[in-house]
Tab-separated table of C-alpha atoms (C1' of nucleotides) in Angstrom:
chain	number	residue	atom	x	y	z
P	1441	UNK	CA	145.199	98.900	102.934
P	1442	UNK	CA	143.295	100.524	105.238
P	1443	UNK	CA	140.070	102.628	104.467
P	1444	UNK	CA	141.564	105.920	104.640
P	1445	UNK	CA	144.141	105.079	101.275
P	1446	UNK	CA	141.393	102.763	100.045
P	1447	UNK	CA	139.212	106.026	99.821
P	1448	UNK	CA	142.411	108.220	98.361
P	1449	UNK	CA	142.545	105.187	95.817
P	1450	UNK	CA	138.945	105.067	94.679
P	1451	UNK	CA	138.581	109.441	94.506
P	1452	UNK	CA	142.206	108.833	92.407
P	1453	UNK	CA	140.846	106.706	90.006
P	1454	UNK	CA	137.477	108.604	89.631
P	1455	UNK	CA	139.803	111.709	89.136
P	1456	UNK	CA	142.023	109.936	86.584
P	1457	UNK	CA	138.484	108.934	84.457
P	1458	UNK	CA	136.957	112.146	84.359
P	1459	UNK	CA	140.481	113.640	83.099
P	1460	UNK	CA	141.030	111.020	81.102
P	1461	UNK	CA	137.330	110.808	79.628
P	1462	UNK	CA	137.939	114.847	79.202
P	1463	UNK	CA	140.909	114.754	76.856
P	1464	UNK	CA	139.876	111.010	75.017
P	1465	UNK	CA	136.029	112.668	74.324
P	1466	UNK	CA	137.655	115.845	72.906
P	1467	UNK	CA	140.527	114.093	70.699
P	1468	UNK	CA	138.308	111.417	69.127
P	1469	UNK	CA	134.804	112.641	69.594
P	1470	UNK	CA	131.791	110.727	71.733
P	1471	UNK	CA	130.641	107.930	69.581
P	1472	UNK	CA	133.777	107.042	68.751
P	1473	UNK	CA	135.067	106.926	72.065
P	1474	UNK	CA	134.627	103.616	73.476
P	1475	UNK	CA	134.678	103.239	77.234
P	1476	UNK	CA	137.626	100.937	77.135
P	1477	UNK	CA	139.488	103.860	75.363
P	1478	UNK	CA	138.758	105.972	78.225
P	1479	UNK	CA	139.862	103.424	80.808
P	1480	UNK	CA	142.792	102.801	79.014
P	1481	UNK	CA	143.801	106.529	79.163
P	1482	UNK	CA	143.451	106.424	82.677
P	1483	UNK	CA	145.235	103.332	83.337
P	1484	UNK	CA	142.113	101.588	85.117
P	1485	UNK	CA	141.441	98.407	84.352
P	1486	UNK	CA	138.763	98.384	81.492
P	1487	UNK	CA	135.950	96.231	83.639
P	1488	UNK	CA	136.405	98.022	86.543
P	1489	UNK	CA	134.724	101.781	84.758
P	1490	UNK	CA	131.556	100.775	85.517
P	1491	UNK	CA	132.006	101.043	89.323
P	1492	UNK	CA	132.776	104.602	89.172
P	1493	UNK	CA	130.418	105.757	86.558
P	1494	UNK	CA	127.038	103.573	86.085
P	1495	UNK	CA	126.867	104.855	82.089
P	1496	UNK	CA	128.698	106.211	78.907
P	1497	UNK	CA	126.933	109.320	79.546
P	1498	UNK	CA	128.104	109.269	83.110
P	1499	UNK	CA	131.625	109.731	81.733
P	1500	UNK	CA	130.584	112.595	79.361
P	1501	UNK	CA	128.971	114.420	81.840
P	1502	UNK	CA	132.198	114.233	84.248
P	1503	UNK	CA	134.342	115.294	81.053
P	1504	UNK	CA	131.683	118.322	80.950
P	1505	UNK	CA	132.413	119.276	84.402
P	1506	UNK	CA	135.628	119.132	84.112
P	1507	UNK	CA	135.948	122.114	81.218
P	1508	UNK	CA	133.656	123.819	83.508
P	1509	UNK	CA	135.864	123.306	86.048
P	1510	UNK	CA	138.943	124.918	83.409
P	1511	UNK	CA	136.946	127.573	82.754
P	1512	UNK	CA	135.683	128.251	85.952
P	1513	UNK	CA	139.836	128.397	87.185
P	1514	UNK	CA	140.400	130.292	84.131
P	1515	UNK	CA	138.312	133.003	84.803
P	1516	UNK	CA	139.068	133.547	88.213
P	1517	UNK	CA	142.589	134.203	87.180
P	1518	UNK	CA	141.846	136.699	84.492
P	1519	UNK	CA	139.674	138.021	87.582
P	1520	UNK	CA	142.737	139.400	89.306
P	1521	UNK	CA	143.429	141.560	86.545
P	1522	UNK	CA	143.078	145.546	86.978
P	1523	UNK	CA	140.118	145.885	84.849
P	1524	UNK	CA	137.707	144.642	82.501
P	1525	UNK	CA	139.329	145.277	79.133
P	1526	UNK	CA	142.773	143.995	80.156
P	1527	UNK	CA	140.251	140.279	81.847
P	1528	UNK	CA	138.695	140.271	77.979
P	1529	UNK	CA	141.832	140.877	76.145
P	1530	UNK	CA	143.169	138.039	78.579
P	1531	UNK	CA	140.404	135.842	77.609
P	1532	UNK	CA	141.281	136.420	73.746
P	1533	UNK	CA	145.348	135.455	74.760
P	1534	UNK	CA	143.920	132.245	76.562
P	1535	UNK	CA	142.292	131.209	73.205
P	1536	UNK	CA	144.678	132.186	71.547
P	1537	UNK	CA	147.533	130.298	72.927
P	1538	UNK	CA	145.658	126.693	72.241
P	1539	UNK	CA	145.798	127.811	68.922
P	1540	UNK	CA	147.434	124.151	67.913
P	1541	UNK	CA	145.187	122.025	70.025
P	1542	UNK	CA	142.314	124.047	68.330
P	1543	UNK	CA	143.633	123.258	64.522
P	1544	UNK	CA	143.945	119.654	65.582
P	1545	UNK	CA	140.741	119.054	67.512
P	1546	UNK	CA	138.405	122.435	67.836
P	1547	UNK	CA	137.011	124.145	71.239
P	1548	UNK	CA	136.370	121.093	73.406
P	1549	UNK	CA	133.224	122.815	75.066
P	1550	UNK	CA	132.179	123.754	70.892
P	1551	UNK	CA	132.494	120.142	69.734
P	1552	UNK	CA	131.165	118.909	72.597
P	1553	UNK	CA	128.300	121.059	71.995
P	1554	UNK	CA	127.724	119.760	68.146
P	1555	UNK	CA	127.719	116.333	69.636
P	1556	UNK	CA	125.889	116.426	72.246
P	1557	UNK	CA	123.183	118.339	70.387
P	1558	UNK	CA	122.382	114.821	68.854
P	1559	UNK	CA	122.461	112.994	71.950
P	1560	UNK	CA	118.656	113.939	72.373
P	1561	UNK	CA	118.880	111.350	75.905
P	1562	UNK	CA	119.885	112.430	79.318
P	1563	UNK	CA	120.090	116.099	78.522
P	1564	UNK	CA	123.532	116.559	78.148
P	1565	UNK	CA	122.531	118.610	75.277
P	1566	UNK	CA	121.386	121.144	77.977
P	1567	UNK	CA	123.930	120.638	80.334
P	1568	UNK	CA	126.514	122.173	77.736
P	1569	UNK	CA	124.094	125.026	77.189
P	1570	UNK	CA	124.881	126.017	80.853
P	1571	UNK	CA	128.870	125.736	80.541
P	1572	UNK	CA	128.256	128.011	77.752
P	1573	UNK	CA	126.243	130.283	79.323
P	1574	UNK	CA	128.808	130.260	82.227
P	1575	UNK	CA	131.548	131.771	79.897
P	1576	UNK	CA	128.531	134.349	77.998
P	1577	UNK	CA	127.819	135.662	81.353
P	1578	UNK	CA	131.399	136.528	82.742
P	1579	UNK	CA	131.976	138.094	79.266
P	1580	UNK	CA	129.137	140.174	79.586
P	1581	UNK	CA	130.253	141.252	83.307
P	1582	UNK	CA	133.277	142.353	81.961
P	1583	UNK	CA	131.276	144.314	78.915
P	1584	UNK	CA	128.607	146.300	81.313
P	1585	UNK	CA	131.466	147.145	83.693
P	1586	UNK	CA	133.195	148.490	80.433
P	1587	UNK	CA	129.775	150.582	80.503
P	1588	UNK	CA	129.353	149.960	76.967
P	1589	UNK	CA	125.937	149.550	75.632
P	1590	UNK	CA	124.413	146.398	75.305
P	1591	UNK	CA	126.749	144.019	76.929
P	1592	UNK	CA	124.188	140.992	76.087
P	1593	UNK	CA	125.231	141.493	72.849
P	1594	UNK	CA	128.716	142.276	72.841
P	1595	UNK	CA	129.366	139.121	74.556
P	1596	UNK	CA	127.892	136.762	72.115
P	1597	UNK	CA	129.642	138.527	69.326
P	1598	UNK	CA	133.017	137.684	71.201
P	1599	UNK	CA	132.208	134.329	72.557
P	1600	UNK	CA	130.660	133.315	69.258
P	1601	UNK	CA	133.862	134.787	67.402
P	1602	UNK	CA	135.496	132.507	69.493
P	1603	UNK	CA	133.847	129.370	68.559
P	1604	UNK	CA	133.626	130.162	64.603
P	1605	UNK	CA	137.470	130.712	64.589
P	1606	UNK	CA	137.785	127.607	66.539
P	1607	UNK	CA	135.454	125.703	64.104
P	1608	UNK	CA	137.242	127.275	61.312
P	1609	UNK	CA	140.651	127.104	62.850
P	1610	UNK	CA	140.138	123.404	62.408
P	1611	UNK	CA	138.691	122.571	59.728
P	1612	UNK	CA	140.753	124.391	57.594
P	1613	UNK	CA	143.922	122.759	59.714
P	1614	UNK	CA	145.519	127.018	60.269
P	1615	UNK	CA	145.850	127.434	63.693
P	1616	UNK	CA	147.203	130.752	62.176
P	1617	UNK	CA	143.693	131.918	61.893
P	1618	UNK	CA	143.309	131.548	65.420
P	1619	UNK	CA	146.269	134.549	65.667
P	1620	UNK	CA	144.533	136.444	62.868
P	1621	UNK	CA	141.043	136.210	64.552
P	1622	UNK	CA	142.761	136.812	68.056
P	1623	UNK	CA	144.529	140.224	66.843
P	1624	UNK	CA	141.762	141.353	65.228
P	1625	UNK	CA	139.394	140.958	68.631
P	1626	UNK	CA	141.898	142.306	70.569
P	1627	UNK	CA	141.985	145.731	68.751
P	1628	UNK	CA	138.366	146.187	68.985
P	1629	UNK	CA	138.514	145.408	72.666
P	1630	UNK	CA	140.891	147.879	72.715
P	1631	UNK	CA	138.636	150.475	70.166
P	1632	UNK	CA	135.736	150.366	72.726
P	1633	UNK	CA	134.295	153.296	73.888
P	1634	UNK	CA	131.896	153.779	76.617
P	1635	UNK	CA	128.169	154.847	75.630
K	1042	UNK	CA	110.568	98.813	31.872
K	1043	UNK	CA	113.509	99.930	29.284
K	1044	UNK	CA	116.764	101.084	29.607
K	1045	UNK	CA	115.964	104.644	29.367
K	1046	UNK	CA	113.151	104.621	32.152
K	1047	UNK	CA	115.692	102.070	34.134
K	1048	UNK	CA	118.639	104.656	34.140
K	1049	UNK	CA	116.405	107.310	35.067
K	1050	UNK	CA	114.937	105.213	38.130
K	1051	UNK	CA	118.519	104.581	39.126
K	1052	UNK	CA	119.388	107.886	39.130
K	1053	UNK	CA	116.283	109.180	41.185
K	1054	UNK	CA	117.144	106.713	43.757
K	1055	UNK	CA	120.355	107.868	43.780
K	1056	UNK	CA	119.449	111.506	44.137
K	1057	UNK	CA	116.722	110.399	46.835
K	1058	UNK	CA	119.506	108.650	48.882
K	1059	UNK	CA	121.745	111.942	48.425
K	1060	UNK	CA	119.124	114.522	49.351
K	1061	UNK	CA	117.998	111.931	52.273
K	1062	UNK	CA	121.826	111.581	53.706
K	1063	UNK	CA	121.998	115.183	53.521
K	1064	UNK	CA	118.923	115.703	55.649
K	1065	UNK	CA	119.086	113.005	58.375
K	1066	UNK	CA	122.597	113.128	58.698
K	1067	UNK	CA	122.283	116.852	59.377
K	1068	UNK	CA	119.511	116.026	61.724
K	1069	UNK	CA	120.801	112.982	63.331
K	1070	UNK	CA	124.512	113.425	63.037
K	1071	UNK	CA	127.381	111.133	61.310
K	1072	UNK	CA	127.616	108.574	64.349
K	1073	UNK	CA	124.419	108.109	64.926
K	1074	UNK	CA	122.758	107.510	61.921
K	1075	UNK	CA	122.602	104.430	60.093
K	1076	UNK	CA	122.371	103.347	56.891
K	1077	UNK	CA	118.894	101.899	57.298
K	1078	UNK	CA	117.431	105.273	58.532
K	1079	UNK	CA	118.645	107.328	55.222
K	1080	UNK	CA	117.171	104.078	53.229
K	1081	UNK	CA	114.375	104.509	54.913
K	1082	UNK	CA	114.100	108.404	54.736
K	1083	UNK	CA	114.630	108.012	50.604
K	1084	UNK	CA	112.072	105.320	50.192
K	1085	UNK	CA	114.436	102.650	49.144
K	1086	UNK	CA	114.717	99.749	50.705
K	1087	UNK	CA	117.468	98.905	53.057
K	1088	UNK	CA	118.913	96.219	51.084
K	1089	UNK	CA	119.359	97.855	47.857
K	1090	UNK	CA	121.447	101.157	49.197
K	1091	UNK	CA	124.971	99.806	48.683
K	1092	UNK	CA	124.160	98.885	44.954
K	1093	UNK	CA	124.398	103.098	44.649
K	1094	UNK	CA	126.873	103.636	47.760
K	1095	UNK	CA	129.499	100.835	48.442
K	1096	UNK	CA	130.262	102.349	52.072
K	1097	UNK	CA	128.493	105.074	54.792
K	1098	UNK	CA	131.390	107.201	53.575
K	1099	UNK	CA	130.146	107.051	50.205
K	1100	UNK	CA	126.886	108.752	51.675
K	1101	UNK	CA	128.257	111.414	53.810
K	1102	UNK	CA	130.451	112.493	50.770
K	1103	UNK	CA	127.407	112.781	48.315
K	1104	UNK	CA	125.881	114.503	51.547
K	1105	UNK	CA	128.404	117.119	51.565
K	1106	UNK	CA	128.399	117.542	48.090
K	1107	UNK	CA	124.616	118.596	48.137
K	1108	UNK	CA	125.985	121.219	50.598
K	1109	UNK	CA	128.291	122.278	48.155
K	1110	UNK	CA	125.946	122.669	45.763
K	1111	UNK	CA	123.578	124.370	47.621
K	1112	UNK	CA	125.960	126.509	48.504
K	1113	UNK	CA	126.657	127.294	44.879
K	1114	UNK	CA	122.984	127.390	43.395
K	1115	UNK	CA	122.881	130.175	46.846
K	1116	UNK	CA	125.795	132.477	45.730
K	1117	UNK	CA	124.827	132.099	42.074
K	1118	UNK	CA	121.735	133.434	42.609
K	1119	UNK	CA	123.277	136.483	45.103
K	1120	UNK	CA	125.769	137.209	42.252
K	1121	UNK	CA	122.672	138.915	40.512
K	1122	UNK	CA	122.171	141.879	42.892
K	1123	UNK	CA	123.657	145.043	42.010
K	1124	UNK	CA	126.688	145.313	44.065
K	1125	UNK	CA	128.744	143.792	46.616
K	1126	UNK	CA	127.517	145.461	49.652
K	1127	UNK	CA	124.196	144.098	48.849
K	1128	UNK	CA	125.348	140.629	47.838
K	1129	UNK	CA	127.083	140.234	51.814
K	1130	UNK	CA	123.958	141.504	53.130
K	1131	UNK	CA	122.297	138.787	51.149
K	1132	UNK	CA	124.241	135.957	52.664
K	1133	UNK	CA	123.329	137.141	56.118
K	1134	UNK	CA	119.416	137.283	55.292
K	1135	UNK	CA	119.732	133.877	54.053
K	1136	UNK	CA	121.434	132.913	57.368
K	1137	UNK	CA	119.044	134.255	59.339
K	1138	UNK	CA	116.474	132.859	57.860
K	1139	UNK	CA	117.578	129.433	58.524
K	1140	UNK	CA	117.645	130.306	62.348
K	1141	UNK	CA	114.812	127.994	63.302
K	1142	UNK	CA	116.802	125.665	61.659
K	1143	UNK	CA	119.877	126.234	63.186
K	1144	UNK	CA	118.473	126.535	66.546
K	1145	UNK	CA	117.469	122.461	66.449
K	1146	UNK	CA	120.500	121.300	64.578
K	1147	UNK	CA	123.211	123.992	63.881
K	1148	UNK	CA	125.009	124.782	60.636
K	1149	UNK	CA	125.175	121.472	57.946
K	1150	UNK	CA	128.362	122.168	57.013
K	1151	UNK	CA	129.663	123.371	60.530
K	1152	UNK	CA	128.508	120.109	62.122
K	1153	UNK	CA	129.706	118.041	59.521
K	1154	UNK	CA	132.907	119.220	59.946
K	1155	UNK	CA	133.403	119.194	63.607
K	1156	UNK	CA	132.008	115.568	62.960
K	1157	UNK	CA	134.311	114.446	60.111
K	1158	UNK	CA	137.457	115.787	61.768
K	1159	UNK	CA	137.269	113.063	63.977
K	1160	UNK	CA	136.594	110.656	61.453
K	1161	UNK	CA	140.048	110.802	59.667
K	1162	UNK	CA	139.453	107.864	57.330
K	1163	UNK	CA	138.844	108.808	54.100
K	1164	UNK	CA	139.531	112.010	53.971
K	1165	UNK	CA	135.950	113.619	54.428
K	1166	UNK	CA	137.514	115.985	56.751
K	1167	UNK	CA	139.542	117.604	54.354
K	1168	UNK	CA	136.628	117.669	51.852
K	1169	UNK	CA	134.777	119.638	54.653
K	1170	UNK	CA	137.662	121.923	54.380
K	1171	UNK	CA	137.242	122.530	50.637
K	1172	UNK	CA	133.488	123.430	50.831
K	1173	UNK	CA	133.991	126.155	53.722
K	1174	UNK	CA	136.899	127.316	51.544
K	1175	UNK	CA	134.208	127.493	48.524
K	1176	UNK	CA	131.813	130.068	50.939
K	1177	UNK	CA	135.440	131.528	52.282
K	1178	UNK	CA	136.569	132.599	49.061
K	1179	UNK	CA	133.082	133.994	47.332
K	1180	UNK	CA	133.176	136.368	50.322
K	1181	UNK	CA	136.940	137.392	50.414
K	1182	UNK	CA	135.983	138.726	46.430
K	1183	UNK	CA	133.101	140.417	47.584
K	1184	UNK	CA	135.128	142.552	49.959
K	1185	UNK	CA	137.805	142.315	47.552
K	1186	UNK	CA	135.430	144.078	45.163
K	1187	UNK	CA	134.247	146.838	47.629
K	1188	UNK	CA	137.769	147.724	47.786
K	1189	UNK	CA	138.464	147.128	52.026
K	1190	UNK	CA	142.209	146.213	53.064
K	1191	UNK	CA	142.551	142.912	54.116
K	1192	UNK	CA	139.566	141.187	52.417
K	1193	UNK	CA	140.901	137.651	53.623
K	1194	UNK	CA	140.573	138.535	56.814
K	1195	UNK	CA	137.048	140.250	56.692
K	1196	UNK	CA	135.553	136.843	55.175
K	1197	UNK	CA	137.204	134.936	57.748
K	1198	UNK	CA	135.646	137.498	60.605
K	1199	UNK	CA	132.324	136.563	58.185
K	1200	UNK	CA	132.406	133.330	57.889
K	1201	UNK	CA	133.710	132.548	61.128
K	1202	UNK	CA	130.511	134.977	62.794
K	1203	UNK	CA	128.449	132.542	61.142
K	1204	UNK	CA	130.004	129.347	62.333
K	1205	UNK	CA	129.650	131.104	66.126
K	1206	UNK	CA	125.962	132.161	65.667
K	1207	UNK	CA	125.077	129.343	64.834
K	1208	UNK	CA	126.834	127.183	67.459
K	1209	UNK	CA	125.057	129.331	69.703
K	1210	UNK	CA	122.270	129.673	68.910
K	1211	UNK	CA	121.926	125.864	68.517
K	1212	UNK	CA	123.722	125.106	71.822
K	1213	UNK	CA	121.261	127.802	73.577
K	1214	UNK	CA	118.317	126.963	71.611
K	1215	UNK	CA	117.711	130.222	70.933
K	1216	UNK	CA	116.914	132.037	67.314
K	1217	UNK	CA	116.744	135.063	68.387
K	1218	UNK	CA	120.504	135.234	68.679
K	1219	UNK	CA	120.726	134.712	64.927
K	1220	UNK	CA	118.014	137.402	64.573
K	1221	UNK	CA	120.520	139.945	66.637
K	1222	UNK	CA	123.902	138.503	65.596
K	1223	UNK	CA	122.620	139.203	61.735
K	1224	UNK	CA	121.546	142.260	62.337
K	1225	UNK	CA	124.747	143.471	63.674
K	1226	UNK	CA	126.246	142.090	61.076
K	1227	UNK	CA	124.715	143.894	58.641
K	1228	UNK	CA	125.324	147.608	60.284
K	1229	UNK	CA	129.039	146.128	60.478
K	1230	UNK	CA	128.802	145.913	56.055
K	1231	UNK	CA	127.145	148.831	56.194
K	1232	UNK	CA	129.235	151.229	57.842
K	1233	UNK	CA	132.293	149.601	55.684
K	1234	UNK	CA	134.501	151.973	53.967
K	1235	UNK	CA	137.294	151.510	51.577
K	1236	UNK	CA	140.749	151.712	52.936
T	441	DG	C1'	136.430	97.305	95.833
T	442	DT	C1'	138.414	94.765	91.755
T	443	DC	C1'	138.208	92.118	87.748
T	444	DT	C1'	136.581	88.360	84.261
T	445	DA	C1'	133.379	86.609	81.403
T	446	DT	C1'	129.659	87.181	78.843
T	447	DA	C1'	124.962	88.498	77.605
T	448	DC	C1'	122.746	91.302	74.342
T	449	DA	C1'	121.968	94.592	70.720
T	450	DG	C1'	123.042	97.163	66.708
T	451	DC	C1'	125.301	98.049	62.561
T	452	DG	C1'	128.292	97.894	58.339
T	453	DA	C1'	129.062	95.093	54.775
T	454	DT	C1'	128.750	90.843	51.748
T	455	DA	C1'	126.891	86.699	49.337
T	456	DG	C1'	123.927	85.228	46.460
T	457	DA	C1'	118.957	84.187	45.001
T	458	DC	C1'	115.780	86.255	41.948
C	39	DG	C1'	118.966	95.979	38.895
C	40	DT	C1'	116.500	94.427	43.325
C	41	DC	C1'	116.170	92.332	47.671
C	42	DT	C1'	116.890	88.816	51.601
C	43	DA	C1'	119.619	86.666	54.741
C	44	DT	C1'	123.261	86.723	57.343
C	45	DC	C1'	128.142	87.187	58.686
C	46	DG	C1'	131.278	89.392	61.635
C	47	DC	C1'	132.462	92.808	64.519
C	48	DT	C1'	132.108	96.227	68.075
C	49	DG	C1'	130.469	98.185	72.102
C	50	DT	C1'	127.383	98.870	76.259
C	51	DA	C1'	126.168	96.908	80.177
C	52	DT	C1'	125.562	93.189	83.689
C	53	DA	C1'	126.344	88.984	86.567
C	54	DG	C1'	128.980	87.208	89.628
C	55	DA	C1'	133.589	85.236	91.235
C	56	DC	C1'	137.267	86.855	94.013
DNA sequence: GTCTATACAGCGATAGAC
DNA sequence: GTCTATCGCTGTATAGAC
């Protein structure tokens, strides 16, 4: 094997761990992720993790990235449509199309967020903040090109709709009220007037 | 020491360990807390917890049921203002005064159940379920009672704005987004009309 | 770069003395 | 009813062979 695949093979199996650490962290939650789960998931052999990621929080961290790395994609697409209230009403269809993964497991940046709040070391707690913020501030491009007032404000009322449907969504096991909530956003997206 | 002073030591160690679990596992989370630190934040010593709890589960259950019932000694005491337009308006005051709170460590019910749905043993996640239902439905009557179409789906929008604000604002770190979140809020019950 | 073996710590739960 | 001692397990992380 010469260097060039050897270096394919090692990016590959970092890639598989941070995907793998992204879906296992948002289906069973940090602490009870173990890093053996996450290996196993990725089909790397369990004592071999460690090479590619020094810590546990290592792993979370990549996981992080990698929703900011959805989001980030997810976004730009929305960005190609004509205007702002068609992006936001875009947004609401994105969310509201993982309905089922929501009733099942919740917003994988929200839970994350709930965890991680309690993992006062390393400052993941902060580092979620920021993919959070990431969303909040494309929202609230989208709201001041609208020209309505206060955009600041609009999008934390839609983002945080977002998350307490989620949160809701699952606890209560409806992903239903994700296509209640969704409706119901979409028509005041739509009932926005400039001023 | 007789049997009546004995029972009533038993139960105020019991009630200590409940009140405890409710605090520290709000504070700490599910995961991370052990049974030693709620022991230790009730005054009773380590050994002697599982003579009143046999398992952790035990103790997050009793946790959530002092939720529960301060979620009911709350809405009780709402049920005395005059109408329903006031009583909504209530809820949101009390939310918002608990955004100092919320800003270190989020909504106790909220984070218990984005904690407990990934603890499927035992069942705590559906019991989650049953005390958000118990908030859930004292709303839907209030807006049942000021007459609005679709009351179900204005305490979901509710409940579900509360759930979001306070992810938020915990995730940001930031009360003041309870502070404006409430406030809007409260124009939104405000400018309510039947129909 | 890959993998095995294991050190090391923490925790839930139990047994049993008092 | 109270408390100590400890079992047994799990999981993070490391040492070191290959």
């Amino acid at each position: 094997m010469d260097s060039r695949s050897a270096g394919r093979a090692a990016v590959g199996k970092r890639q598989r761990l941070t995907a793998a650490a992204a879906r296992v962290l948002h289906e069973q939650g940090v602490e009870r992720t173990t890093i053996a789960d996450i290996a196993r998931a990725a089909d790397v052999p369990a004592g071999n993790v460690y090479y590619y990621f020094k810590t546990k929080d290592e792993l979370v961290e990549a996981a992080l990235a990698e929703h900011s790395g959805y989001l980030a994609t997810l976004t730009r697409r929305l960005d190609r449509l004509p205007n702002p209230r068609e992006r936001l009403k875009g947004l609401v269809a994105a969310w509201v199309d993982q309905r089922d993964t929501a009733a099942r497991l919740g917003c994988p940046t929200g839970t994350l967020a709930v965890e991680l709040d309690k993992r006062a070391e390393g400052g993941l707690d902060l580092a979620v903040g920021q993919v959070i913020r990431q969303l909040l501030d494309w929202v609230e491009q989208q709201y001041r090109q609208l020209g309505v007032a206060d955009p600041a404000g609009h999008a934390l009322a839609l983002v945080g709709a977002y998350q307490g449907m989620s949160l809701l969504t699952n606890a209560l096991r409806d992903p239903e009220i994700m296509t209640r909530e969704g409706a119901r956003l979409a028509r005041e997206i739509d009932g926005l007037v400039q001023g």
